[in-house]
Amino acid sequence: MKTASTDNPRSGITKAARHLLERGGISALSMRSIAKHLGVSAMMPYKHFPSKDHILMELRLEAFQRLTTHMRRAQAVAQTPTDALVAVSQAYVGFALKAPNDYRLMFDAWEFENYAQIAADFGDSISREADSWHVNLDAVTAFAEAENIAIDCNFAAHWLWSSLHGMVQLHLSRKLAFDLEIQQLEQIFSEKIPTSIRAFSQK
């Protein structure tokens, strides 16, 4: 049991919530469980967050920022646009496998009881959710330019993004079966990404 920080109780609440999310998923997260973890009264978290949804959105935005950073780092160290395209995709899958509960929170919008209120309260900061998508789009665009191929980069990036997400979701929902592990599928998929993007050529 931890003691809430008197200097920054809001940060302490978020940290406690992240701890509970990482270990037990969204079902383990409640205002009461956060208070119990911090060793404070059940009403204390409400002094800094209107609802559990607001804490979940804080965690969600943090998770998207970590994903974006992870993808950008992979892109930055790659030697060629082809390597960057593959590295960014691998970084996406790697993040999901390392932080599955964060990933579920990021992409399962239905977890929020009142998303409209959350959108109103968080405003433009919600746009940070799109940053990781733009890394994906940048990688596809840079690859197409280096290959001198005419493709609809937005469409190709959507194909890549949805393919990665589908692979991860099948794994997390335990629907990826038939004697194939996600690590095997990811390796095969990574090898085929450049060829698959080239197939979108409009020439």
JSON list of N, CA, C and O in Angstrom, two decimals, residues 136-177:
[
{"chain": "A", "resi": 136, "resn": "ASN", "atom": "N", "xyz": [3.23, 5.88, -38.72]},
{"chain": "A", "resi": 136, "resn": "ASN", "atom": "CA", "xyz": [2.97, 4.80, -39.68]},
{"chain": "A", "resi": 136, "resn": "ASN", "atom": "C", "xyz": [2.84, 5.36, -41.10]},
{"chain": "A", "resi": 136, "resn": "ASN", "atom": "O", "xyz": [3.46, 4.85, -42.04]},
{"chain": "A", "resi": 137, "resn": "LEU", "atom": "N", "xyz": [2.07, 6.44, -41.24]},
{"chain": "A", "resi": 137, "resn": "LEU", "atom": "CA", "xyz": [1.88, 7.06, -42.55]},
{"chain": "A", "resi": 137, "resn": "LEU", "atom": "C", "xyz": [3.20, 7.62, -43.09]},
{"chain": "A", "resi": 137, "resn": "LEU", "atom": "O", "xyz": [3.50, 7.47, -44.28]},
{"chain": "A", "resi": 138, "resn": "ASP", "atom": "N", "xyz": [3.99, 8.25, -42.23]},
{"chain": "A", "resi": 138, "resn": "ASP", "atom": "CA", "xyz": [5.28, 8.79, -42.64]},
{"chain": "A", "resi": 138, "resn": "ASP", "atom": "C", "xyz": [6.21, 7.69, -43.15]},
{"chain": "A", "resi": 138, "resn": "ASP", "atom": "O", "xyz": [6.93, 7.89, -44.14]},
{"chain": "A", "resi": 139, "resn": "ALA", "atom": "N", "xyz": [6.20, 6.55, -42.47]},
{"chain": "A", "resi": 139, "resn": "ALA", "atom": "CA", "xyz": [7.07, 5.44, -42.87]},
{"chain": "A", "resi": 139, "resn": "ALA", "atom": "C", "xyz": [6.68, 4.91, -44.25]},
{"chain": "A", "resi": 139, "resn": "ALA", "atom": "O", "xyz": [7.53, 4.61, -45.09]},
{"chain": "A", "resi": 140, "resn": "VAL", "atom": "N", "xyz": [5.37, 4.77, -44.47]},
{"chain": "A", "resi": 140, "resn": "VAL", "atom": "CA", "xyz": [4.88, 4.30, -45.77]},
{"chain": "A", "resi": 140, "resn": "VAL", "atom": "C", "xyz": [5.21, 5.31, -46.86]},
{"chain": "A", "resi": 140, "resn": "VAL", "atom": "O", "xyz": [5.68, 4.95, -47.95]},
{"chain": "A", "resi": 141, "resn": "THR", "atom": "N", "xyz": [5.03, 6.59, -46.58]},
{"chain": "A", "resi": 141, "resn": "THR", "atom": "CA", "xyz": [5.29, 7.64, -47.56]},
{"chain": "A", "resi": 141, "resn": "THR", "atom": "C", "xyz": [6.77, 7.70, -47.92]},
{"chain": "A", "resi": 141, "resn": "THR", "atom": "O", "xyz": [7.13, 7.81, -49.11]},
{"chain": "A", "resi": 142, "resn": "ALA", "atom": "N", "xyz": [7.64, 7.63, -46.92]},
{"chain": "A", "resi": 142, "resn": "ALA", "atom": "CA", "xyz": [9.09, 7.67, -47.16]},
{"chain": "A", "resi": 142, "resn": "ALA", "atom": "C", "xyz": [9.54, 6.46, -47.98]},
{"chain": "A", "resi": 142, "resn": "ALA", "atom": "O", "xyz": [10.39, 6.57, -48.87]},
{"chain": "A", "resi": 143, "resn": "PHE", "atom": "N", "xyz": [8.94, 5.32, -47.70]},
{"chain": "A", "resi": 143, "resn": "PHE", "atom": "CA", "xyz": [9.26, 4.11, -48.46]},
{"chain": "A", "resi": 143, "resn": "PHE", "atom": "C", "xyz": [8.85, 4.27, -49.92]},
{"chain": "A", "resi": 143, "resn": "PHE", "atom": "O", "xyz": [9.62, 3.94, -50.84]},
{"chain": "A", "resi": 144, "resn": "ALA", "atom": "N", "xyz": [7.65, 4.76, -50.15]},
{"chain": "A", "resi": 144, "resn": "ALA", "atom": "CA", "xyz": [7.15, 4.94, -51.51]},
{"chain": "A", "resi": 144, "resn": "ALA", "atom": "C", "xyz": [8.02, 5.92, -52.29]},
{"chain": "A", "resi": 144, "resn": "ALA", "atom": "O", "xyz": [8.31, 5.70, -53.47]},
{"chain": "A", "resi": 145, "resn": "GLU", "atom": "N", "xyz": [8.44, 6.98, -51.64]},
{"chain": "A", "resi": 145, "resn": "GLU", "atom": "CA", "xyz": [9.28, 7.97, -52.30]},
{"chain": "A", "resi": 145, "resn": "GLU", "atom": "C", "xyz": [10.65, 7.38, -52.63]},
{"chain": "A", "resi": 145, "resn": "GLU", "atom": "O", "xyz": [11.20, 7.61, -53.72]},
{"chain": "A", "resi": 146, "resn": "ALA", "atom": "N", "xyz": [11.21, 6.62, -51.72]},
{"chain": "A", "resi": 146, "resn": "ALA", "atom": "CA", "xyz": [12.52, 6.00, -51.95]},
{"chain": "A", "resi": 146, "resn": "ALA", "atom": "C", "xyz": [12.46, 4.97, -53.07]},
{"chain": "A", "resi": 146, "resn": "ALA", "atom": "O", "xyz": [13.41, 4.81, -53.84]},
{"chain": "A", "resi": 147, "resn": "GLU", "atom": "N", "xyz": [11.32, 4.27, -53.17]},
{"chain": "A", "resi": 147, "resn": "GLU", "atom": "CA", "xyz": [11.15, 3.24, -54.18]},
{"chain": "A", "resi": 147, "resn": "GLU", "atom": "C", "xyz": [10.68, 3.83, -55.51]},
{"chain": "A", "resi": 147, "resn": "GLU", "atom": "O", "xyz": [10.62, 3.13, -56.52]},
{"chain": "A", "resi": 148, "resn": "ASN", "atom": "N", "xyz": [10.32, 5.11, -55.48]},
{"chain": "A", "resi": 148, "resn": "ASN", "atom": "CA", "xyz": [9.81, 5.79, -56.66]},
{"chain": "A", "resi": 148, "resn": "ASN", "atom": "C", "xyz": [8.60, 5.06, -57.23]},
{"chain": "A", "resi": 148, "resn": "ASN", "atom": "O", "xyz": [8.50, 4.81, -58.45]},
{"chain": "A", "resi": 149, "resn": "ILE", "atom": "N", "xyz": [7.66, 4.71, -56.35]},
{"chain": "A", "resi": 149, "resn": "ILE", "atom": "CA", "xyz": [6.44, 4.05, -56.78]},
{"chain": "A", "resi": 149, "resn": "ILE", "atom": "C", "xyz": [5.25, 4.96, -56.50]},
{"chain": "A", "resi": 149, "resn": "ILE", "atom": "O", "xyz": [5.20, 5.66, -55.48]},
{"chain": "A", "resi": 150, "resn": "ALA", "atom": "N", "xyz": [4.30, 4.95, -57.40]},
{"chain": "A", "resi": 150, "resn": "ALA", "atom": "CA", "xyz": [3.11, 5.77, -57.26]},
{"chain": "A", "resi": 150, "resn": "ALA", "atom": "C", "xyz": [2.02, 4.97, -56.57]},
{"chain": "A", "resi": 150, "resn": "ALA", "atom": "O", "xyz": [1.42, 4.06, -57.16]},
{"chain": "A", "resi": 151, "resn": "ILE", "atom": "N", "xyz": [1.79, 5.28, -55.31]},
{"chain": "A", "resi": 151, "resn": "ILE", "atom": "CA", "xyz": [0.74, 4.60, -54.56]},
{"chain": "A", "resi": 151, "resn": "ILE", "atom": "C", "xyz": [-0.07, 5.62, -53.78]},
{"chain": "A", "resi": 151, "resn": "ILE", "atom": "O", "xyz": [0.37, 6.74, -53.54]},
{"chain": "A", "resi": 152, "resn": "ASP", "atom": "N", "xyz": [-1.25, 5.22, -53.38]},
{"chain": "A", "resi": 152, "resn": "ASP", "atom": "CA", "xyz": [-2.05, 6.02, -52.47]},
{"chain": "A", "resi": 152, "resn": "ASP", "atom": "C", "xyz": [-1.52, 5.71, -51.07]},
{"chain": "A", "resi": 152, "resn": "ASP", "atom": "O", "xyz": [-1.89, 4.69, -50.47]},
{"chain": "A", "resi": 153, "resn": "CYS", "atom": "N", "xyz": [-0.64, 6.55, -50.56]},
{"chain": "A", "resi": 153, "resn": "CYS", "atom": "CA", "xyz": [0.03, 6.27, -49.29]},
{"chain": "A", "resi": 153, "resn": "CYS", "atom": "C", "xyz": [-0.94, 6.17, -48.13]},
{"chain": "A", "resi": 153, "resn": "CYS", "atom": "O", "xyz": [-0.75, 5.36, -47.21]},
{"chain": "A", "resi": 154, "resn": "ASN", "atom": "N", "xyz": [-1.98, 6.99, -48.17]},
{"chain": "A", "resi": 154, "resn": "ASN", "atom": "CA", "xyz": [-2.97, 6.96, -47.10]},
{"chain": "A", "resi": 154, "resn": "ASN", "atom": "C", "xyz": [-3.68, 5.60, -47.07]},
{"chain": "A", "resi": 154, "resn": "ASN", "atom": "O", "xyz": [-3.86, 5.01, -46.01]},
{"chain": "A", "resi": 155, "resn": "PHE", "atom": "N", "xyz": [-4.04, 5.10, -48.24]},
{"chain": "A", "resi": 155, "resn": "PHE", "atom": "CA", "xyz": [-4.71, 3.81, -48.32]},
{"chain": "A", "resi": 155, "resn": "PHE", "atom": "C", "xyz": [-3.76, 2.69, -47.89]},
{"chain": "A", "resi": 155, "resn": "PHE", "atom": "O", "xyz": [-4.14, 1.80, -47.11]},
{"chain": "A", "resi": 156, "resn": "ALA", "atom": "N", "xyz": [-2.52, 2.73, -48.38]},
{"chain": "A", "resi": 156, "resn": "ALA", "atom": "CA", "xyz": [-1.54, 1.70, -48.03]},
{"chain": "A", "resi": 156, "resn": "ALA", "atom": "C", "xyz": [-1.24, 1.71, -46.53]},
{"chain": "A", "resi": 156, "resn": "ALA", "atom": "O", "xyz": [-1.09, 0.65, -45.91]},
{"chain": "A", "resi": 157, "resn": "ALA", "atom": "N", "xyz": [-1.16, 2.90, -45.96]},
{"chain": "A", "resi": 157, "resn": "ALA", "atom": "CA", "xyz": [-0.90, 3.01, -44.52]},
{"chain": "A", "resi": 157, "resn": "ALA", "atom": "C", "xyz": [-2.08, 2.46, -43.72]},
{"chain": "A", "resi": 157, "resn": "ALA", "atom": "O", "xyz": [-1.88, 1.83, -42.67]},
{"chain": "A", "resi": 158, "resn": "HIS", "atom": "N", "xyz": [-3.30, 2.69, -44.20]},
{"chain": "A", "resi": 158, "resn": "HIS", "atom": "CA", "xyz": [-4.47, 2.13, -43.53]},
{"chain": "A", "resi": 158, "resn": "HIS", "atom": "C", "xyz": [-4.45, 0.60, -43.60]},
{"chain": "A", "resi": 158, "resn": "HIS", "atom": "O", "xyz": [-4.82, -0.09, -42.63]},
{"chain": "A", "resi": 159, "resn": "TRP", "atom": "N", "xyz": [-4.06, 0.08, -44.75]},
{"chain": "A", "resi": 159, "resn": "TRP", "atom": "CA", "xyz": [-3.96, -1.38, -44.88]},
{"chain": "A", "resi": 159, "resn": "TRP", "atom": "C", "xyz": [-2.95, -1.93, -43.88]},
{"chain": "A", "resi": 159, "resn": "TRP", "atom": "O", "xyz": [-3.23, -2.91, -43.17]},
{"chain": "A", "resi": 160, "resn": "LEU", "atom": "N", "xyz": [-1.79, -1.30, -43.79]},
{"chain": "A", "resi": 160, "resn": "LEU", "atom": "CA", "xyz": [-0.75, -1.77, -42.87]},
{"chain": "A", "resi": 160, "resn": "LEU", "atom": "C", "xyz": [-1.22, -1.66, -41.43]},
{"chain": "A", "resi": 160, "resn": "LEU", "atom": "O", "xyz": [-1.07, -2.60, -40.64]},
{"chain": "A", "resi": 161, "resn": "TRP", "atom": "N", "xyz": [-1.80, -0.52, -41.08]},
{"chain": "A", "resi": 161, "resn": "TRP", "atom": "CA", "xyz": [-2.27, -0.28, -39.71]},
{"chain": "A", "resi": 161, "resn": "TRP", "atom": "C", "xyz": [-3.33, -1.30, -39.30]},
{"chain": "A", "resi": 161, "resn": "TRP", "atom": "O", "xyz": [-3.27, -1.88, -38.21]},
{"chain": "A", "resi": 162, "resn": "SER", "atom": "N", "xyz": [-4.29, -1.53, -40.18]},
{"chain": "A", "resi": 162, "resn": "SER", "atom": "CA", "xyz": [-5.37, -2.48, -39.86]},
{"chain": "A", "resi": 162, "resn": "SER", "atom": "C", "xyz": [-4.86, -3.90, -39.79]},
{"chain": "A", "resi": 162, "resn": "SER", "atom": "O", "xyz": [-5.34, -4.71, -38.98]},
{"chain": "A", "resi": 163, "resn": "SER", "atom": "N", "xyz": [-3.86, -4.23, -40.60]},
{"chain": "A", "resi": 163, "resn": "SER", "atom": "CA", "xyz": [-3.28, -5.57, -40.57]},
{"chain": "A", "resi": 163, "resn": "SER", "atom": "C", "xyz": [-2.54, -5.81, -39.25]},
{"chain": "A", "resi": 163, "resn": "SER", "atom": "O", "xyz": [-2.67, -6.87, -38.63]},
{"chain": "A", "resi": 164, "resn": "LEU", "atom": "N", "xyz": [-1.77, -4.83, -38.82]},
{"chain": "A", "resi": 164, "resn": "LEU", "atom": "CA", "xyz": [-1.06, -4.94, -37.55]},
{"chain": "A", "resi": 164, "resn": "LEU", "atom": "C", "xyz": [-2.04, -5.05, -36.39]},
{"chain": "A", "resi": 164, "resn": "LEU", "atom": "O", "xyz": [-1.88, -5.90, -35.50]},
{"chain": "A", "resi": 165, "resn": "HIS", "atom": "N", "xyz": [-3.05, -4.20, -36.42]},
{"chain": "A", "resi": 165, "resn": "HIS", "atom": "CA", "xyz": [-4.05, -4.20, -35.34]},
{"chain": "A", "resi": 165, "resn": "HIS", "atom": "C", "xyz": [-4.80, -5.53, -35.31]},
{"chain": "A", "resi": 165, "resn": "HIS", "atom": "O", "xyz": [-5.04, -6.10, -34.23]},
{"chain": "A", "resi": 166, "resn": "GLY", "atom": "N", "xyz": [-5.17, -6.02, -36.48]},
{"chain": "A", "resi": 166, "resn": "GLY", "atom": "CA", "xyz": [-5.88, -7.29, -36.53]},
{"chain": "A", "resi": 166, "resn": "GLY", "atom": "C", "xyz": [-5.06, -8.44, -35.97]},
{"chain": "A", "resi": 166, "resn": "GLY", "atom": "O", "xyz": [-5.58, -9.28, -35.23]},
{"chain": "A", "resi": 167, "resn": "MET", "atom": "N", "xyz": [-3.78, -8.46, -36.31]},
{"chain": "A", "resi": 167, "resn": "MET", "atom": "CA", "xyz": [-2.89, -9.50, -35.81]},
{"chain": "A", "resi": 167, "resn": "MET", "atom": "C", "xyz": [-2.80, -9.45, -34.28]},
{"chain": "A", "resi": 167, "resn": "MET", "atom": "O", "xyz": [-2.89, -10.47, -33.59]},
{"chain": "A", "resi": 168, "resn": "VAL", "atom": "N", "xyz": [-2.63, -8.23, -33.76]},
{"chain": "A", "resi": 168, "resn": "VAL", "atom": "CA", "xyz": [-2.51, -8.06, -32.31]},
{"chain": "A", "resi": 168, "resn": "VAL", "atom": "C", "xyz": [-3.82, -8.44, -31.61]},
{"chain": "A", "resi": 168, "resn": "VAL", "atom": "O", "xyz": [-3.82, -9.13, -30.59]},
{"chain": "A", "resi": 169, "resn": "GLN", "atom": "N", "xyz": [-4.95, -7.99, -32.16]},
{"chain": "A", "resi": 169, "resn": "GLN", "atom": "CA", "xyz": [-6.23, -8.27, -31.53]},
{"chain": "A", "resi": 169, "resn": "GLN", "atom": "C", "xyz": [-6.55, -9.77, -31.51]},
{"chain": "A", "resi": 169, "resn": "GLN", "atom": "O", "xyz": [-7.10, -10.29, -30.54]},
{"chain": "A", "resi": 170, "resn": "LEU", "atom": "N", "xyz": [-6.20, -10.45, -32.58]},
{"chain": "A", "resi": 170, "resn": "LEU", "atom": "CA", "xyz": [-6.40, -11.91, -32.59]},
{"chain": "A", "resi": 170, "resn": "LEU", "atom": "C", "xyz": [-5.57, -12.57, -31.50]},
{"chain": "A", "resi": 170, "resn": "LEU", "atom": "O", "xyz": [-6.03, -13.49, -30.81]},
{"chain": "A", "resi": 171, "resn": "HIS", "atom": "N", "xyz": [-4.36, -12.08, -31.32]},
{"chain": "A", "resi": 171, "resn": "HIS", "atom": "CA", "xyz": [-3.50, -12.62, -30.27]},
{"chain": "A", "resi": 171, "resn": "HIS", "atom": "C", "xyz": [-4.07, -12.32, -28.87]},
{"chain": "A", "resi": 171, "resn": "HIS", "atom": "O", "xyz": [-4.17, -13.22, -28.03]},
{"chain": "A", "resi": 172, "resn": "LEU", "atom": "N", "xyz": [-4.43, -11.07, -28.63]},
{"chain": "A", "resi": 172, "resn": "LEU", "atom": "CA", "xyz": [-4.90, -10.67, -27.31]},
{"chain": "A", "resi": 172, "resn": "LEU", "atom": "C", "xyz": [-6.24, -11.33, -26.94]},
{"chain": "A", "resi": 172, "resn": "LEU", "atom": "O", "xyz": [-6.51, -11.57, -25.76]},
{"chain": "A", "resi": 173, "resn": "SER", "atom": "N", "xyz": [-7.06, -11.60, -27.94]},
{"chain": "A", "resi": 173, "resn": "SER", "atom": "CA", "xyz": [-8.35, -12.25, -27.68]},
{"chain": "A", "resi": 173, "resn": "SER", "atom": "C", "xyz": [-8.22, -13.78, -27.73]},
{"chain": "A", "resi": 173, "resn": "SER", "atom": "O", "xyz": [-9.23, -14.48, -27.66]},
{"chain": "A", "resi": 174, "resn": "ARG", "atom": "N", "xyz": [-7.00, -14.25, -27.88]},
{"chain": "A", "resi": 174, "resn": "ARG", "atom": "CA", "xyz": [-6.71, -15.69, -27.92]},
{"chain": "A", "resi": 174, "resn": "ARG", "atom": "C", "xyz": [-7.44, -16.39, -29.06]},
{"chain": "A", "resi": 174, "resn": "ARG", "atom": "O", "xyz": [-7.86, -17.54, -28.94]},
{"chain": "A", "resi": 175, "resn": "LYS", "atom": "N", "xyz": [-7.56, -15.68, -30.15]},
{"chain": "A", "resi": 175, "resn": "LYS", "atom": "CA", "xyz": [-8.20, -16.25, -31.35]},
{"chain": "A", "resi": 175, "resn": "LYS", "atom": "C", "xyz": [-7.17, -16.62, -32.41]},
{"chain": "A", "resi": 175, "resn": "LYS", "atom": "O", "xyz": [-7.53, -17.14, -33.46]},
{"chain": "A", "resi": 176, "resn": "LEU", "atom": "N", "xyz": [-5.90, -16.31, -32.14]},
{"chain": "A", "resi": 176, "resn": "LEU", "atom": "CA", "xyz": [-4.84, -16.68, -33.07]},
{"chain": "A", "resi": 176, "resn": "LEU", "atom": "C", "xyz": [-4.43, -18.10, -32.73]},
{"chain": "A", "resi": 176, "resn": "LEU", "atom": "O", "xyz": [-3.69, -18.35, -31.79]},
{"chain": "A", "resi": 177, "resn": "ALA", "atom": "N", "xyz": [-4.94, -19.05, -33.48]},
{"chain": "A", "resi": 177, "resn": "ALA", "atom": "CA", "xyz": [-4.75, -20.46, -33.13]},
{"chain": "A", "resi": 177, "resn": "ALA", "atom": "C", "xyz": [-4.16, -21.22, -34.31]},
{"chain": "A", "resi": 177, "resn": "ALA", "atom": "O", "xyz": [-3.41, -20.66, -35.10]}
]
